[in-house]
Tab-separated table of C-alpha atoms (C1' of nucleotides) in Angstrom:
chain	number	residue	atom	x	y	z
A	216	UNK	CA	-38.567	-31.082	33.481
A	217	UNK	CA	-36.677	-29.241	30.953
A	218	UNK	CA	-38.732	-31.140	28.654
A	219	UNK	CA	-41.307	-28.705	29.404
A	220	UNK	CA	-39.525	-25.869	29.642
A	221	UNK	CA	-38.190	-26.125	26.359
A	222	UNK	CA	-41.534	-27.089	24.174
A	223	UNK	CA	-43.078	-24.155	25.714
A	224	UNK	CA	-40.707	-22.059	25.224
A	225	UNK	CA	-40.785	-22.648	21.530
A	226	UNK	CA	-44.757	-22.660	21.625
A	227	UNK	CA	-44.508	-19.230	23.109
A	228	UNK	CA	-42.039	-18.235	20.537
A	229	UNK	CA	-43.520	-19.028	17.480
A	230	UNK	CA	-46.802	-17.278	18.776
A	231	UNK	CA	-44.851	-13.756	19.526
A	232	UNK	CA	-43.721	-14.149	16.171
A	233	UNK	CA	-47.020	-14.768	14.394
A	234	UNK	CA	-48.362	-11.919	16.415
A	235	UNK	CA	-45.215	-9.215	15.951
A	236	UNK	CA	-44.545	-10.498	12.367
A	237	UNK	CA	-47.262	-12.349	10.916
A	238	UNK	CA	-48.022	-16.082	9.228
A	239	UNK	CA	-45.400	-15.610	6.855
A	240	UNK	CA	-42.879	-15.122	9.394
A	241	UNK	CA	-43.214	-18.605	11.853
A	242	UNK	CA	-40.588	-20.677	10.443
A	243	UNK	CA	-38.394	-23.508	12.198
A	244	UNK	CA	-35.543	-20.975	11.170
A	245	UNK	CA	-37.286	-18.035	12.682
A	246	UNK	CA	-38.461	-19.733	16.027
A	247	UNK	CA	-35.190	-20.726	16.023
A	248	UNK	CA	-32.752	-17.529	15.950
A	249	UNK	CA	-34.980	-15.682	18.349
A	250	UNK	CA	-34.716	-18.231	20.584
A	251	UNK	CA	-30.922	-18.529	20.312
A	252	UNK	CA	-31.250	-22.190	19.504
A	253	UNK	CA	-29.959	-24.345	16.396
A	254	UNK	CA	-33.012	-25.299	13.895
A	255	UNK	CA	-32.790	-28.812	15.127
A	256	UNK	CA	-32.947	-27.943	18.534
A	257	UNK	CA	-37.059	-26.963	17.777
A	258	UNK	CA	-37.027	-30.140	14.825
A	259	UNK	CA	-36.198	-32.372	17.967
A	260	UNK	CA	-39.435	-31.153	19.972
A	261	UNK	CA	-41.512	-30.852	16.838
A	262	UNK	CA	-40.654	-33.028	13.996
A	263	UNK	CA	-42.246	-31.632	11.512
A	264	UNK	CA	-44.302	-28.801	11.171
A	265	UNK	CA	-47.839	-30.358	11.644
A	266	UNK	CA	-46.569	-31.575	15.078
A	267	UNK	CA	-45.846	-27.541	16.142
A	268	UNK	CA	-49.459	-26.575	14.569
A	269	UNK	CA	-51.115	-28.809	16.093
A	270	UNK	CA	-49.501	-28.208	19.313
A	271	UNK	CA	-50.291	-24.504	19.271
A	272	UNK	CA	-53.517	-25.347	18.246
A	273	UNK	CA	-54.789	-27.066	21.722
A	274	UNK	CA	-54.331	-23.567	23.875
A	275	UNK	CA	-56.123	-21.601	21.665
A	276	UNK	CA	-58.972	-24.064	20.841
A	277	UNK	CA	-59.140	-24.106	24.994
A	278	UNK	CA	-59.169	-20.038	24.607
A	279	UNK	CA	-61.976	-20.280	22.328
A	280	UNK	CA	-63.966	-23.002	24.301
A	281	UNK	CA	-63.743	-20.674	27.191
A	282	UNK	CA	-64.862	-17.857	25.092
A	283	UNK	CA	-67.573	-19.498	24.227
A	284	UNK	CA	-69.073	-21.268	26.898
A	285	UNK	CA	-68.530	-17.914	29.418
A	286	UNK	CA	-70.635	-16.468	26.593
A	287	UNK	CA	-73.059	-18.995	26.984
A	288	UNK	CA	-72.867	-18.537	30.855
A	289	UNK	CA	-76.635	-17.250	32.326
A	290	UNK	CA	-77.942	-17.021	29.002
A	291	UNK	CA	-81.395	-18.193	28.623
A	292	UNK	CA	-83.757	-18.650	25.725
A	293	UNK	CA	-82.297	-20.388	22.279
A	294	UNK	CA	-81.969	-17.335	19.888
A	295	UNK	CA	-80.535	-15.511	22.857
A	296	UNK	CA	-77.501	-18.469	22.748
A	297	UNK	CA	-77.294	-18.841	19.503
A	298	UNK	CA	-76.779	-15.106	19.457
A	299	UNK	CA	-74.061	-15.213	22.388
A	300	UNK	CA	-72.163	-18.279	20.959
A	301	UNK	CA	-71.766	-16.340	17.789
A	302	UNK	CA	-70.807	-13.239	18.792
A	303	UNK	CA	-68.264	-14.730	20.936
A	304	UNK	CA	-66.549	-17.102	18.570
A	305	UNK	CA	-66.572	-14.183	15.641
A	306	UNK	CA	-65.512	-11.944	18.357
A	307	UNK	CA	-62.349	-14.184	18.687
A	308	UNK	CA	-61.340	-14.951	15.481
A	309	UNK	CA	-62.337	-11.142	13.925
A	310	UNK	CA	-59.531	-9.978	16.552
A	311	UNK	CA	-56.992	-12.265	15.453
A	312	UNK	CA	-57.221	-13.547	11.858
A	313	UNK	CA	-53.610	-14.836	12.043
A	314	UNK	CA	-54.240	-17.131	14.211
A	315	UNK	CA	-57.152	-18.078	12.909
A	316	UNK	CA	-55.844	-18.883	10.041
A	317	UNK	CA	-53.143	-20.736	11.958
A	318	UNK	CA	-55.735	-22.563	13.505
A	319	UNK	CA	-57.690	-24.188	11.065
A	320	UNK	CA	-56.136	-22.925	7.368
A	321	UNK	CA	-52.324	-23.767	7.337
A	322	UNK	CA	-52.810	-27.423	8.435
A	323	UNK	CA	-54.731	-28.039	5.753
A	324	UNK	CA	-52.128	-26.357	3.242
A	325	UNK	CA	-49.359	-28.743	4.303
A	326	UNK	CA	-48.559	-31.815	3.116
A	327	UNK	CA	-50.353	-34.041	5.497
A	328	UNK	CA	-47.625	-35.728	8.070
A	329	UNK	CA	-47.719	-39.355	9.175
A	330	UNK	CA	-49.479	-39.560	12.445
A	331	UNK	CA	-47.122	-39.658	15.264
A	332	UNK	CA	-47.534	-40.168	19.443
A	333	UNK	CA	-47.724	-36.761	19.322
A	334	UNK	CA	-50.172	-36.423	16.755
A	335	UNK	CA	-52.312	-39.034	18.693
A	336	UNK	CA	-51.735	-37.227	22.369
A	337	UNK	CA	-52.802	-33.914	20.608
A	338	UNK	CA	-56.274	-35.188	19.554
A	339	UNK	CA	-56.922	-36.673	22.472
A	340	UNK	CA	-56.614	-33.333	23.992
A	341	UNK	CA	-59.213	-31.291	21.238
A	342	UNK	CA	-61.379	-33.820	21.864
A	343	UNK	CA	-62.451	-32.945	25.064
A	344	UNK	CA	-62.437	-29.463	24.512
A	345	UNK	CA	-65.032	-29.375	21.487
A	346	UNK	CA	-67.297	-31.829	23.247
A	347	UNK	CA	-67.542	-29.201	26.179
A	348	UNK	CA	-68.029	-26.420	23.720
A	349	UNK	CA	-70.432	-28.070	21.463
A	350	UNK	CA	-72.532	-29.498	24.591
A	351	UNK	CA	-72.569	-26.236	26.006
A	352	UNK	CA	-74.572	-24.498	23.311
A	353	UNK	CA	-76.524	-27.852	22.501
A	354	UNK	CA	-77.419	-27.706	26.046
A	355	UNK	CA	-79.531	-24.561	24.600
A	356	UNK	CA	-81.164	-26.069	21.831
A	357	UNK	CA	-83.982	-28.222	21.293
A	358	UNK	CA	-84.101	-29.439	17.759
A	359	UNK	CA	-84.049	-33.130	17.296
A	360	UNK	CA	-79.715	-32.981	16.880
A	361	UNK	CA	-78.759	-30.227	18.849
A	362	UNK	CA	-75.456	-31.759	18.774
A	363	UNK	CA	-75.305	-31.700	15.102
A	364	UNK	CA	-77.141	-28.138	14.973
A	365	UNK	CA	-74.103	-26.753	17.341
A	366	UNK	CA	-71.116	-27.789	15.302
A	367	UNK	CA	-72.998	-26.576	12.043
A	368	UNK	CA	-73.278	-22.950	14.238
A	369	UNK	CA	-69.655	-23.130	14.978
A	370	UNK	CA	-69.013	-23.610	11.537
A	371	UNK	CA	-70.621	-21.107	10.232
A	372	UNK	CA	-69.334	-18.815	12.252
A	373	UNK	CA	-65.978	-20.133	11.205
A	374	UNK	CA	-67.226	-19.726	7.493
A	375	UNK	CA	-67.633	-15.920	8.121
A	376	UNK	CA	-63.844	-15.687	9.742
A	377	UNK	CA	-62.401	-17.476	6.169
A	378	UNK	CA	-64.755	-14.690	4.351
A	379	UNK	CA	-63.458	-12.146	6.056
A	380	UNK	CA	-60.062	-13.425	5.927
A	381	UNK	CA	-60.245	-13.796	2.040
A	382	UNK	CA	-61.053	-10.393	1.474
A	383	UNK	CA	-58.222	-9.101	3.600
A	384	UNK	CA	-55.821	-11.017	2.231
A	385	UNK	CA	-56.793	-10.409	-1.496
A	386	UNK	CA	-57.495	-6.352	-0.236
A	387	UNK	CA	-61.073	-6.777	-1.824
A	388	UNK	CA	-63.395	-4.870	1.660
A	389	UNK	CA	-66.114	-7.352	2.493
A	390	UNK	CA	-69.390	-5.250	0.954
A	391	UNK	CA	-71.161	-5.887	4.000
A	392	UNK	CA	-68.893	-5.346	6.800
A	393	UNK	CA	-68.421	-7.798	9.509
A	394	UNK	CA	-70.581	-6.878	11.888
A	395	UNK	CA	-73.887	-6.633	9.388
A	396	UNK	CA	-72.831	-10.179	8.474
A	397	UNK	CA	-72.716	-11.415	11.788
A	398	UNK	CA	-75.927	-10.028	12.527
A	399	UNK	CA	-77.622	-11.789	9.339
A	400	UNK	CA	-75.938	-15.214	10.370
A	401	UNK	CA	-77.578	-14.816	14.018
A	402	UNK	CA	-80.804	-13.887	12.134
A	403	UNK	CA	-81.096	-16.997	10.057
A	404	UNK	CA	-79.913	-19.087	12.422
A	405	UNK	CA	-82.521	-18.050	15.164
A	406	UNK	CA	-85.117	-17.435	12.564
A	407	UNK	CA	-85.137	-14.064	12.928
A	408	UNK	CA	-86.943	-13.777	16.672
A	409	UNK	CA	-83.701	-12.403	18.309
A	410	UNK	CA	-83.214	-8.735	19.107
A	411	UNK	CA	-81.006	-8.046	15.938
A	412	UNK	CA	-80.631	-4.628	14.983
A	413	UNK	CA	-82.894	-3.550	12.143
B	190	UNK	CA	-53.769	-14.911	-29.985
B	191	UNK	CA	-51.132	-17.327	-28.488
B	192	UNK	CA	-51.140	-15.335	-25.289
B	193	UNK	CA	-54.732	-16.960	-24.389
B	194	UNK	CA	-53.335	-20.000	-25.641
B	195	UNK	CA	-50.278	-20.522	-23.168
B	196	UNK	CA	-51.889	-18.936	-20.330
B	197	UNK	CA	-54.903	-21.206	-20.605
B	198	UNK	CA	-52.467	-23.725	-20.886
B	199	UNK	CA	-51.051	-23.164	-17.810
B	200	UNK	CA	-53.876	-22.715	-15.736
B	201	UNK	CA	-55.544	-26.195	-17.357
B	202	UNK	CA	-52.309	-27.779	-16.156
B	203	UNK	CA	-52.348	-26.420	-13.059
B	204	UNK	CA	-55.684	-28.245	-12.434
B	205	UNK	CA	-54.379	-31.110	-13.921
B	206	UNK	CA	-51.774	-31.645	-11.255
B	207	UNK	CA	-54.173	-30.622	-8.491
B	208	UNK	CA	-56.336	-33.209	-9.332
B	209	UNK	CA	-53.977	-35.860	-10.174
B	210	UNK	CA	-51.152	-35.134	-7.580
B	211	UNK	CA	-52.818	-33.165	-4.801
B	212	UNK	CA	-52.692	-29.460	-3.069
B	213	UNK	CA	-48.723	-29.818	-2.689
B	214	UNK	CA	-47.934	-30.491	-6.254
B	215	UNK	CA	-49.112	-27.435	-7.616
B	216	UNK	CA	-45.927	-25.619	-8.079
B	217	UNK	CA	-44.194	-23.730	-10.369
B	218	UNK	CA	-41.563	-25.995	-11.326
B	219	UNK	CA	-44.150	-29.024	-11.784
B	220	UNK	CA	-46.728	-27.321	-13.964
B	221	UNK	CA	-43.269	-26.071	-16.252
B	222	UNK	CA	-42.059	-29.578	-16.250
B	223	UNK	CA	-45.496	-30.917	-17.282
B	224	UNK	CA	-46.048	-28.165	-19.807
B	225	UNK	CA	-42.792	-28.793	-21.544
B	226	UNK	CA	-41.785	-25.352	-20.816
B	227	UNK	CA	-39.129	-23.085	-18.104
B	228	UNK	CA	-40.497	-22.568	-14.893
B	229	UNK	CA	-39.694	-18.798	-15.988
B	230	UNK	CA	-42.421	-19.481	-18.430
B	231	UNK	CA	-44.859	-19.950	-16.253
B	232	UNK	CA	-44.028	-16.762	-14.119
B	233	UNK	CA	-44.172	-15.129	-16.946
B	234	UNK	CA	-47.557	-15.128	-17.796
B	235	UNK	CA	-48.165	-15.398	-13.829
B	236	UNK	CA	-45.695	-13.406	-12.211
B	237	UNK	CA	-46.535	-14.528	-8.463
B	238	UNK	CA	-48.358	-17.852	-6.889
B	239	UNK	CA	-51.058	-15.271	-5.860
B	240	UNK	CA	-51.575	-14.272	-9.048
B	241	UNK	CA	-51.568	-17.781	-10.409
B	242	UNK	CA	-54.661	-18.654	-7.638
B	243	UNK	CA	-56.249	-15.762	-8.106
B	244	UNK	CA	-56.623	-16.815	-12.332
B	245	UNK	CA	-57.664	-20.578	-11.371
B	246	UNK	CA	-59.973	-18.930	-8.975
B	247	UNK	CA	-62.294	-17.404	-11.029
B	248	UNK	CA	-63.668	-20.061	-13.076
B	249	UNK	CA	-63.855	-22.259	-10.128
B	250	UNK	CA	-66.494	-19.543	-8.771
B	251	UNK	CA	-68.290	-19.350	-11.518
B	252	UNK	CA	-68.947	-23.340	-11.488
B	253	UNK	CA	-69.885	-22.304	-7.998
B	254	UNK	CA	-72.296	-19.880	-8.690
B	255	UNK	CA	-74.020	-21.609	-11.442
B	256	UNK	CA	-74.210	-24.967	-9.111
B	257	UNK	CA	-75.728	-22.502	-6.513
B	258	UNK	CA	-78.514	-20.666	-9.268
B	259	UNK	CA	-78.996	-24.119	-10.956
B	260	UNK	CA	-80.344	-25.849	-8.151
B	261	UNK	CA	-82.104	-22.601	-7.003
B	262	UNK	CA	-84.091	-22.280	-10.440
B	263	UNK	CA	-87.552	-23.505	-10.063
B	264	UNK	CA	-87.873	-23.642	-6.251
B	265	UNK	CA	-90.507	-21.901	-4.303
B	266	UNK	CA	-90.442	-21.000	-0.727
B	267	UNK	CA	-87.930	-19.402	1.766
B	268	UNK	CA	-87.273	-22.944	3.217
B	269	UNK	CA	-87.026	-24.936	0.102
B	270	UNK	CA	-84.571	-22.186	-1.452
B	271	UNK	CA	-82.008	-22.317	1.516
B	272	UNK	CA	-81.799	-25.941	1.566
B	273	UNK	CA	-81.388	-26.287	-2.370
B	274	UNK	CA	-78.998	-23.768	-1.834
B	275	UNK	CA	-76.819	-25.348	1.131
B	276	UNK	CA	-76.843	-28.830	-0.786
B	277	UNK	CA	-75.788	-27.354	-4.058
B	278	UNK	CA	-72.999	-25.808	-2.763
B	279	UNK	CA	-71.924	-28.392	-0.097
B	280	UNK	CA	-71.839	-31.013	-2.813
B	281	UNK	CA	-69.667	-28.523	-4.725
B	282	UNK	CA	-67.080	-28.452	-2.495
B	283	UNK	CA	-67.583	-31.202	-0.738
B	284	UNK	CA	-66.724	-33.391	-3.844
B	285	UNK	CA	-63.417	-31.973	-4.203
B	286	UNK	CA	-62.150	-30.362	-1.074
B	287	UNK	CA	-58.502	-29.774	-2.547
B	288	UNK	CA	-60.534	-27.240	-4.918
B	289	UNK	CA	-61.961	-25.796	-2.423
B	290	UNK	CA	-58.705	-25.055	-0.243
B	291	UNK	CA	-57.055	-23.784	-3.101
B	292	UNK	CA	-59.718	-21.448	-3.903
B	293	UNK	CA	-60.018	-20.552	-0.156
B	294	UNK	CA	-57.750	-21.383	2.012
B	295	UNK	CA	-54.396	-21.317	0.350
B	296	UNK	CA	-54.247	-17.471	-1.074
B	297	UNK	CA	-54.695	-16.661	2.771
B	298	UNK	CA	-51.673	-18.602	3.835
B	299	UNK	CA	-49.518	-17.043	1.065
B	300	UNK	CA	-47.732	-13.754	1.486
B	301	UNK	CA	-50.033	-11.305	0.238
B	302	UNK	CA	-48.698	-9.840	-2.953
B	303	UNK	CA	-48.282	-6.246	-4.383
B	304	UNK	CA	-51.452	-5.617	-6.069
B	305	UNK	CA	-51.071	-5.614	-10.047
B	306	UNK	CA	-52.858	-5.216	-13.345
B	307	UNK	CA	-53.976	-9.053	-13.113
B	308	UNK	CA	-54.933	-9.075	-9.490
B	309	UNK	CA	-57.282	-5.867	-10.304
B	310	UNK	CA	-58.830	-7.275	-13.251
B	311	UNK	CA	-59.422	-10.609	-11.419
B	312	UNK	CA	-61.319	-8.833	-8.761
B	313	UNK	CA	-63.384	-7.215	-11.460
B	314	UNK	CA	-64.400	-10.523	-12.897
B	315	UNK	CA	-64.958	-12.150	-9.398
B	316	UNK	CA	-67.701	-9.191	-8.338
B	317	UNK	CA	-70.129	-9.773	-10.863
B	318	UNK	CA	-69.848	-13.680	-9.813
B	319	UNK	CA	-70.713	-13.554	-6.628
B	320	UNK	CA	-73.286	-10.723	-7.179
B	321	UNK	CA	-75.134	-13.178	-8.968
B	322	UNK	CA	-74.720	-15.707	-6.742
B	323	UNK	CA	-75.839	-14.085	-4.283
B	324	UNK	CA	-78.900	-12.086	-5.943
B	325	UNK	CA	-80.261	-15.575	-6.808
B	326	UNK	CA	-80.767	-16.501	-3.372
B	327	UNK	CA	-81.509	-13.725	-1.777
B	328	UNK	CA	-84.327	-13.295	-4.192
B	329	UNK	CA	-86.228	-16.004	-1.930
B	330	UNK	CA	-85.598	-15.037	1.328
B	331	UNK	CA	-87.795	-12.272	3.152
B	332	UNK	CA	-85.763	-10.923	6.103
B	333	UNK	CA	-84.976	-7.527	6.403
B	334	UNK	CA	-81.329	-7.892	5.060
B	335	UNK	CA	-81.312	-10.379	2.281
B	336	UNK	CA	-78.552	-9.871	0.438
B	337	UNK	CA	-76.478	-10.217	3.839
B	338	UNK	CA	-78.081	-13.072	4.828
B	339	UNK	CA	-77.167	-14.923	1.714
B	340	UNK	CA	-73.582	-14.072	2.168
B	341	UNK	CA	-73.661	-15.651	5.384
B	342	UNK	CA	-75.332	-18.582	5.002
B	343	UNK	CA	-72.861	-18.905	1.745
B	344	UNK	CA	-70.207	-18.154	4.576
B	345	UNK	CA	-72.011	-21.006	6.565
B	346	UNK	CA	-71.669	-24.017	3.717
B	347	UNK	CA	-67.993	-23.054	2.984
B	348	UNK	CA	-67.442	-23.250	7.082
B	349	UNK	CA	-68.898	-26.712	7.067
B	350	UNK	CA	-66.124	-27.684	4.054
B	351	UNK	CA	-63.966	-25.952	6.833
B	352	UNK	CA	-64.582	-28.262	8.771
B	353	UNK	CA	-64.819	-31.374	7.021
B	354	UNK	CA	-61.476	-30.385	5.237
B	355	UNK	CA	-59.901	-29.897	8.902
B	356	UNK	CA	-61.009	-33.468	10.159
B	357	UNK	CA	-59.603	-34.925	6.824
B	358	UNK	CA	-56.282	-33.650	7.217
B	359	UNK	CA	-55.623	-34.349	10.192
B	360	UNK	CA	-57.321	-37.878	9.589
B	361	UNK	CA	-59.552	-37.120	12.907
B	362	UNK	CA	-62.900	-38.329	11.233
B	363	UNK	CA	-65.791	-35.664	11.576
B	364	UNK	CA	-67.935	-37.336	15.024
B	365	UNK	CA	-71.205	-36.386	12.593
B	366	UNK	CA	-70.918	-37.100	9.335
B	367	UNK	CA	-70.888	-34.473	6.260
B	368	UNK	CA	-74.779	-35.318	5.421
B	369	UNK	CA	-75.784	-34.737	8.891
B	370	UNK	CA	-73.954	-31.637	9.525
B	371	UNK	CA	-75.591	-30.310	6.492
B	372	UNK	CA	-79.008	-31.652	7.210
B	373	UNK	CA	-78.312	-29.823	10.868
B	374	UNK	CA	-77.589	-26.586	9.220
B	375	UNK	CA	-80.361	-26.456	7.072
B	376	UNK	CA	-82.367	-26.963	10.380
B	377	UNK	CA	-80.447	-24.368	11.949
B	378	UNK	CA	-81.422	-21.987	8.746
B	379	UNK	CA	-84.421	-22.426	8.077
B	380	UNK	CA	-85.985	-22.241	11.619
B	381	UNK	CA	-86.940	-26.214	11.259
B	382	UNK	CA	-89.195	-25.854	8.968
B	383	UNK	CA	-87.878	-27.753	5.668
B	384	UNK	CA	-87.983	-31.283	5.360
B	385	UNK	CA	-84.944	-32.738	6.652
B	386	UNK	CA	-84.633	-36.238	7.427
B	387	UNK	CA	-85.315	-36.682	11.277
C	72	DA	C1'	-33.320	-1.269	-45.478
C	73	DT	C1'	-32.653	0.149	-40.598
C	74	DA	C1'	-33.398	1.180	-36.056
C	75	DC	C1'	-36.246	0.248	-32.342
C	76	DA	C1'	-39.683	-1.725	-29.423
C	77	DT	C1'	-42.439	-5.357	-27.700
C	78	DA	C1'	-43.795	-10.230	-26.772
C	79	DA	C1'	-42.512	-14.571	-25.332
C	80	DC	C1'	-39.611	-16.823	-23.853
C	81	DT	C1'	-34.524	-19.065	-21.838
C	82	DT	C1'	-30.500	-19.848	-18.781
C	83	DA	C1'	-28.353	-18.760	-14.573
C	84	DC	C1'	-28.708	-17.750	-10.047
C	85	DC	C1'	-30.445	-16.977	-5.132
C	86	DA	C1'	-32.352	-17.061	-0.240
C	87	DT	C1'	-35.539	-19.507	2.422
C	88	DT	C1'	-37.987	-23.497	3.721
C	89	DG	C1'	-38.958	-28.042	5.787
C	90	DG	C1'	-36.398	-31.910	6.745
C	91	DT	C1'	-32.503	-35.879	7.095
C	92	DA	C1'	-28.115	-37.692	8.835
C	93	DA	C1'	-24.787	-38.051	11.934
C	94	DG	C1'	-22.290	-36.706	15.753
C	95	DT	C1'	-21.661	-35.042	20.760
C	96	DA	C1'	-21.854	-33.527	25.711
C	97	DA	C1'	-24.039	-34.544	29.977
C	98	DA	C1'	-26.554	-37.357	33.128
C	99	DG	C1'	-28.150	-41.528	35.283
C	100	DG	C1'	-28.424	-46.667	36.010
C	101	DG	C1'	-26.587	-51.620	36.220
D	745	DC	C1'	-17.002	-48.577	33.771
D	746	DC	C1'	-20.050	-49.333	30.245
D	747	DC	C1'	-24.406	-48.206	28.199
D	748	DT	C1'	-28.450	-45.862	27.197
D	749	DT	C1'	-31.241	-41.784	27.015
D	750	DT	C1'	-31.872	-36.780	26.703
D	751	DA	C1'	-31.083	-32.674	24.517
D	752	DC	C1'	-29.024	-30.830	21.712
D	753	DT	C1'	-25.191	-29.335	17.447
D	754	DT	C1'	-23.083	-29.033	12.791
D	755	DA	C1'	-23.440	-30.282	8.142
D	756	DC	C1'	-26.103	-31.076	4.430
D	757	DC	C1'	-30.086	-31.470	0.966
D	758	DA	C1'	-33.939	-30.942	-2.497
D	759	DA	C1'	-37.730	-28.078	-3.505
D	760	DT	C1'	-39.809	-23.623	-3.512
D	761	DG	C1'	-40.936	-18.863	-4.982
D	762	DG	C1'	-38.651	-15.397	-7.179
D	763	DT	C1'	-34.914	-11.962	-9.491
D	764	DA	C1'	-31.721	-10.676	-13.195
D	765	DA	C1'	-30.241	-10.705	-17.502
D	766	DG	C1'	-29.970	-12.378	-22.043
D	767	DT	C1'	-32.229	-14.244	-26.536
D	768	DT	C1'	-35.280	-14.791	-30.476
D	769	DA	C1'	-39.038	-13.513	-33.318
D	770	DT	C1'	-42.157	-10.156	-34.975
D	771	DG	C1'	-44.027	-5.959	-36.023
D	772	DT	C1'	-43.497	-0.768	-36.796
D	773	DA	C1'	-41.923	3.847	-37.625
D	774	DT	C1'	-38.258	6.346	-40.303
DNA sequence: ATACATAACTTACCATTGGTAAGTAAAGGG
DNA sequence: CCCTTTACTTACCAATGGTAAGTTATGTAT
């Protein structure tokens, strides 16, 4: 009961900080003192800091699911998907590249930690959510692995967030901006027959 | 004269312990120890970790680049050059994904530092990289924005090592395997017209 | 020769970070 | 009344990126 209470609590923490004070700023310490708890207190829900990541990571991958498959929502046509699906998803992670870089950078820049139950019930909830989101803009397709073809779309689209993101964080502007490089994505992927701007 | 020497030094060893001891290991204090020489050293000649990445970056991009123009030399067609291009690059950083989150993911999880004299003159020597890079395959496709739609499908490969890199640390194997993802994006990219293995 | 500056370091120190160890107050069950 | 479990606390630790200040060697202008 509390049990809840507390975890969230701590979840929502951590994300006011990374909003309000950015990546650099959501430490066990941090979480902590604005919470008015001891360090341990947020050790003993999360035991290390994989465990927190990865529990922050479920709501948003559900935020981006839903992004994405409303996008896809009374589309019809395959470029006009493809098109959708990747405006949506860059439309997400453009907005916030914090947390996109929360999302799928940091864990990777952390020492691995030993898998845990909580490690285990925390894939067993992204599972579900990518299989709805990648059968959602298969659904669309009709190459001979849409599957396949809709996580390589998602990751490309991811692949222009961690551009973007670079150049930020190294203050080197992306030559083409954002939105020209979006556009060229959707007009490779669909082969060029969507209406892209010219 | 010995100013090349050292700092070569230290970026060699740097590499060293990257490849020997992982992403983690790559610290100030080990690459001292290693070296034979104060930590202080090290910051000397590199006075932040963003300035240390930003040096072993640019080498690392160049390999990059001349994977990419290597495999793109003698190959004819729109299709053909795409898929050379996707499978010279995944390879690259597929083969060694801890180089390829220290050359992208890690400077965006660091606190960005002030820029300096070495940050500037690393971006200078990263432009004409990339340029290249990019020129080379652009030089086969016939859209109406080439040169942005080789930065995104560049953007597109390095979002598939996303990927990959993401389901390795988190030991959640990829569903679809590396090969097929790739083989899926070169579908996606080149309209379904290359060869790829059905 | 002397004063000074610069390069290439060293030793000493520091706050923050993720994390371990051990203890404790409260609550519920046999 | 004991015993376990839950939800913490205080105390501590090694490693990390980084600052401050001092040292040694070398070259350079007076």
């Amino acid at each position: 009961m509390s049990k809840a209470r507390t975890s969230d609590q701590i979840l929502q923490t951590a994300r006011d900080i990374l909003a309000t004070e950015g990546l650099g700023a959501v430490s066990f310490d941090t979480i902590a003192r604005r919470l008015g708890r001891s360090k341990q207190a947020v050790l003993y829900w999360f035991p290390t800091k994989q465990d927190l990541l990865a529990a922050m990571f479920v709501p948003w991958l559900v935020a981006e699911e839903q992004a994405a498959t409303q996008a896809l929502a009374g589309v019809r046509g395959r470029a006009a998907a493809i098109a959708a699906f990747v405006r949506a998803v860059a439309a997400f992670h453009f907005d916030d590249l914090d947390r996109f870089r929360m999302m799928y950078l940091v864990p990777q820049t952390l020492k691995p930690a030993a898998p845990n139950r909580q490690s285990a019930a925390v894939l067993e909830q992204v599972h579900p959510v990518t299989d709805r989101m990648y059968s959602a803009l298969a659904a669309h397709l009709n190459g001979a692995h849409p599957r396949q073809e809709a996580v390589a779309i998602h990751a490309a689209v991811l692949g222009l967030a961690l551009l973007a993101g670079l150049a930020q964080s190294l203050r080197d502007p992306l030559k083409h901006g954002e939105a020209e490089l979006i556009d060229a994505l959707i007009a490779r992927l669909t082969g060029g027959e969507s209406g892209v701007p010219g």
